[in-house]
XYZ file of C-alpha atoms in Angstrom:
198
model
C -75.188 15.442 -104.848
C -75.976 17.806 -107.727
C -75.086 21.483 -107.672
C -75.051 23.689 -110.739
C -72.050 25.794 -109.776
C -69.416 23.440 -111.072
C -67.022 24.449 -113.851
C -68.897 22.280 -116.340
C -72.025 24.484 -116.051
C -72.223 27.937 -117.559
C -74.630 30.719 -116.553
C -77.329 31.232 -119.116
C -76.919 27.707 -120.516
C -78.786 24.440 -119.885
C -77.127 22.185 -117.260
C -74.547 19.659 -118.458
C -76.141 16.195 -118.574
C -74.637 12.710 -118.554
C -74.304 9.504 -116.664
C -72.143 10.928 -113.863
C -73.480 11.089 -110.295
C -73.316 14.897 -110.179
C -75.314 15.720 -113.320
C -78.938 15.285 -114.476
C -79.216 12.322 -116.806
C -81.044 14.318 -119.455
C -83.211 17.304 -120.219
C -86.515 15.716 -121.157
C -88.106 18.903 -122.559
C -87.813 22.623 -122.619
C -84.777 24.665 -121.579
C -84.153 24.922 -117.824
C -81.199 27.289 -117.400
C -78.345 27.748 -114.984
C -78.504 31.288 -113.508
C -76.145 33.198 -111.245
C -78.724 33.495 -108.431
C -82.471 33.428 -107.745
C -83.934 34.913 -104.593
C -82.220 33.235 -101.618
C -80.438 30.746 -103.898
C -77.198 32.544 -104.532
C -74.860 29.882 -105.960
C -75.949 29.111 -109.528
C -79.294 27.335 -109.197
C -81.218 25.802 -112.035
C -84.174 27.914 -113.216
C -87.442 26.651 -114.760
C -89.855 29.152 -116.357
C -93.465 28.881 -117.446
C -92.571 28.421 -121.096
C -93.684 25.113 -122.651
C -92.895 22.102 -120.394
C -89.460 22.181 -118.739
C -88.315 18.888 -117.287
C -85.111 17.152 -116.214
C -84.521 13.485 -115.320
C -82.206 11.629 -112.978
C -81.773 7.955 -113.763
C -81.435 5.544 -110.847
C -80.030 2.074 -110.467
C -82.488 -0.738 -110.012
C -83.008 -3.197 -107.240
C -82.455 -0.889 -104.253
C -85.279 -1.056 -101.635
C -85.256 2.593 -100.554
C -84.435 5.975 -102.094
C -84.338 9.532 -100.861
C -84.260 12.928 -102.552
C -83.708 16.340 -101.036
C -83.309 19.757 -102.545
C -83.805 23.498 -102.019
C -86.256 25.537 -104.039
C -87.764 28.990 -104.371
C -90.640 30.153 -106.557
C -91.886 33.445 -108.034
C -95.432 34.021 -109.337
C -96.246 30.275 -109.077
C -98.937 31.038 -106.519
C -101.467 31.840 -107.824
C -101.048 30.582 -111.396
C -102.123 27.776 -113.749
C -98.763 26.041 -113.370
C -97.375 23.326 -111.100
C -93.845 22.239 -110.263
C -93.845 18.466 -109.932
C -91.256 16.080 -108.556
C -92.083 12.495 -109.377
C -90.763 9.016 -109.098
C -92.685 6.275 -110.933
C -95.110 7.141 -108.155
C -95.871 9.233 -106.125
C -95.947 12.643 -107.853
C -95.524 15.629 -105.559
C -96.821 18.874 -107.092
C -96.353 22.451 -105.902
C -99.703 23.473 -107.208
C -100.337 26.963 -108.531
C -103.170 27.387 -106.049
C -100.713 27.293 -103.157
C -100.805 23.719 -101.941
C -98.789 20.527 -102.483
C -100.745 17.586 -103.895
C -100.091 13.901 -104.297
C -102.535 11.139 -105.324
C -104.441 9.331 -104.053
C -106.817 11.811 -102.515
C -106.847 9.990 -99.194
C -103.136 10.482 -98.573
C -101.924 12.559 -95.638
C -102.337 16.248 -96.369
C -99.067 17.867 -97.404
C -97.823 21.205 -96.011
C -98.377 24.495 -97.797
C -95.627 26.658 -99.276
C -95.246 30.308 -100.300
C -93.578 32.261 -103.134
C -90.362 34.201 -102.537
C -89.192 32.057 -99.662
C -86.455 29.484 -99.532
C -87.833 25.969 -98.896
C -86.134 22.586 -98.341
C -87.695 19.242 -99.357
C -86.812 15.753 -98.203
C -88.612 12.800 -99.772
C -88.236 9.126 -98.828
C -89.550 6.352 -101.098
C -89.414 2.899 -99.516
C -90.099 0.390 -102.253
C -89.540 -2.589 -100.011
C -92.265 -1.542 -97.573
C -94.506 0.306 -100.060
C -94.433 3.709 -98.367
C -93.360 7.268 -98.961
C -92.790 10.369 -96.778
C -92.545 14.011 -97.699
C -91.012 16.625 -95.404
C -91.006 20.389 -96.069
C -88.731 22.725 -94.083
C -88.181 20.187 -91.302
C -91.890 20.101 -90.396
C -93.576 16.861 -89.482
C -93.534 14.617 -92.568
C -96.601 13.605 -94.528
C -96.753 9.939 -95.390
C -98.606 7.687 -97.862
C -98.692 4.288 -99.505
C -96.995 3.437 -102.801
C -98.860 1.946 -105.686
C -97.690 -1.684 -105.572
C -97.831 -2.016 -109.371
C -95.023 0.441 -109.991
C -92.201 -1.781 -108.772
C -88.727 -0.317 -108.396
C -87.986 3.350 -108.916
C -86.185 3.823 -112.210
C -85.867 7.597 -112.369
C -86.727 10.906 -110.780
C -88.210 13.746 -112.805
C -88.611 17.434 -111.909
C -90.986 19.436 -114.144
C -92.648 22.830 -114.439
C -95.751 22.756 -116.609
C -99.284 24.058 -116.832
C -101.920 22.011 -114.940
C -104.748 23.332 -117.060
C -105.174 22.803 -120.814
C -104.504 25.614 -123.242
C -102.643 27.696 -120.646
C -100.505 30.348 -122.389
C -96.773 30.574 -121.631
C -95.901 32.847 -118.683
C -92.136 33.507 -118.283
C -92.828 35.315 -115.043
C -93.760 31.984 -113.409
C -90.393 30.739 -112.150
C -88.993 27.964 -110.028
C -85.320 27.547 -109.086
C -83.793 24.439 -107.520
C -80.383 23.705 -106.069
C -78.408 21.521 -103.645
C -79.983 18.258 -104.908
C -79.055 15.087 -103.047
C -80.231 11.724 -104.276
C -79.355 8.596 -102.352
C -80.204 5.014 -101.659
C -80.705 3.467 -98.307
C -79.564 -0.160 -98.333
C -80.043 -2.115 -95.107
C -76.919 -3.674 -93.693
C -76.820 -7.470 -93.997
C -78.000 -9.202 -90.893
C -75.352 -10.991 -88.862
C -75.555 -14.651 -88.123
C -74.037 -16.197 -85.019
C -73.403 -19.932 -84.962
C -73.227 -21.843 -81.720
C -71.235 -25.038 -81.423
């Protein structure tokens, strides 16, 4: 689990990164910042703003057949805007689109639920590499599901990014997304038991 309220993180500074299980692996771009609170997130969330591209990465181990990710988020001025907050594995890429919907390719995937600014939301994503499927659940609603691109292979990392979805979009620091209470896990099936008869 990754919270940003630990003693290693300081308000007004980027999150501490490293190879430990409770830190992002690296800041890919921009300057997401630990803040004291944001909306309903009151315990040092991580804030992304609409300035340049702001992205963090979590590296994963290889060879595990199933992964899950869950986190809380809240947005301000993302809807409507020319920005999107995207959470992506190798594939799929789930985007909180600035027009108020969540998108994921391909176009024939199950429609994803909508979301609103200034409300606390909870996301749970399952990616089953072994069976080639994914599911996305927002606020404990019925999950949307889809098929993985078989060419991607194992999941190597998870990225979370706020960026413009339209070319030549000017920076807008009023577009903000905060995340907290991140949990990343692997689901490894128990080995099957074998009973021998004499």
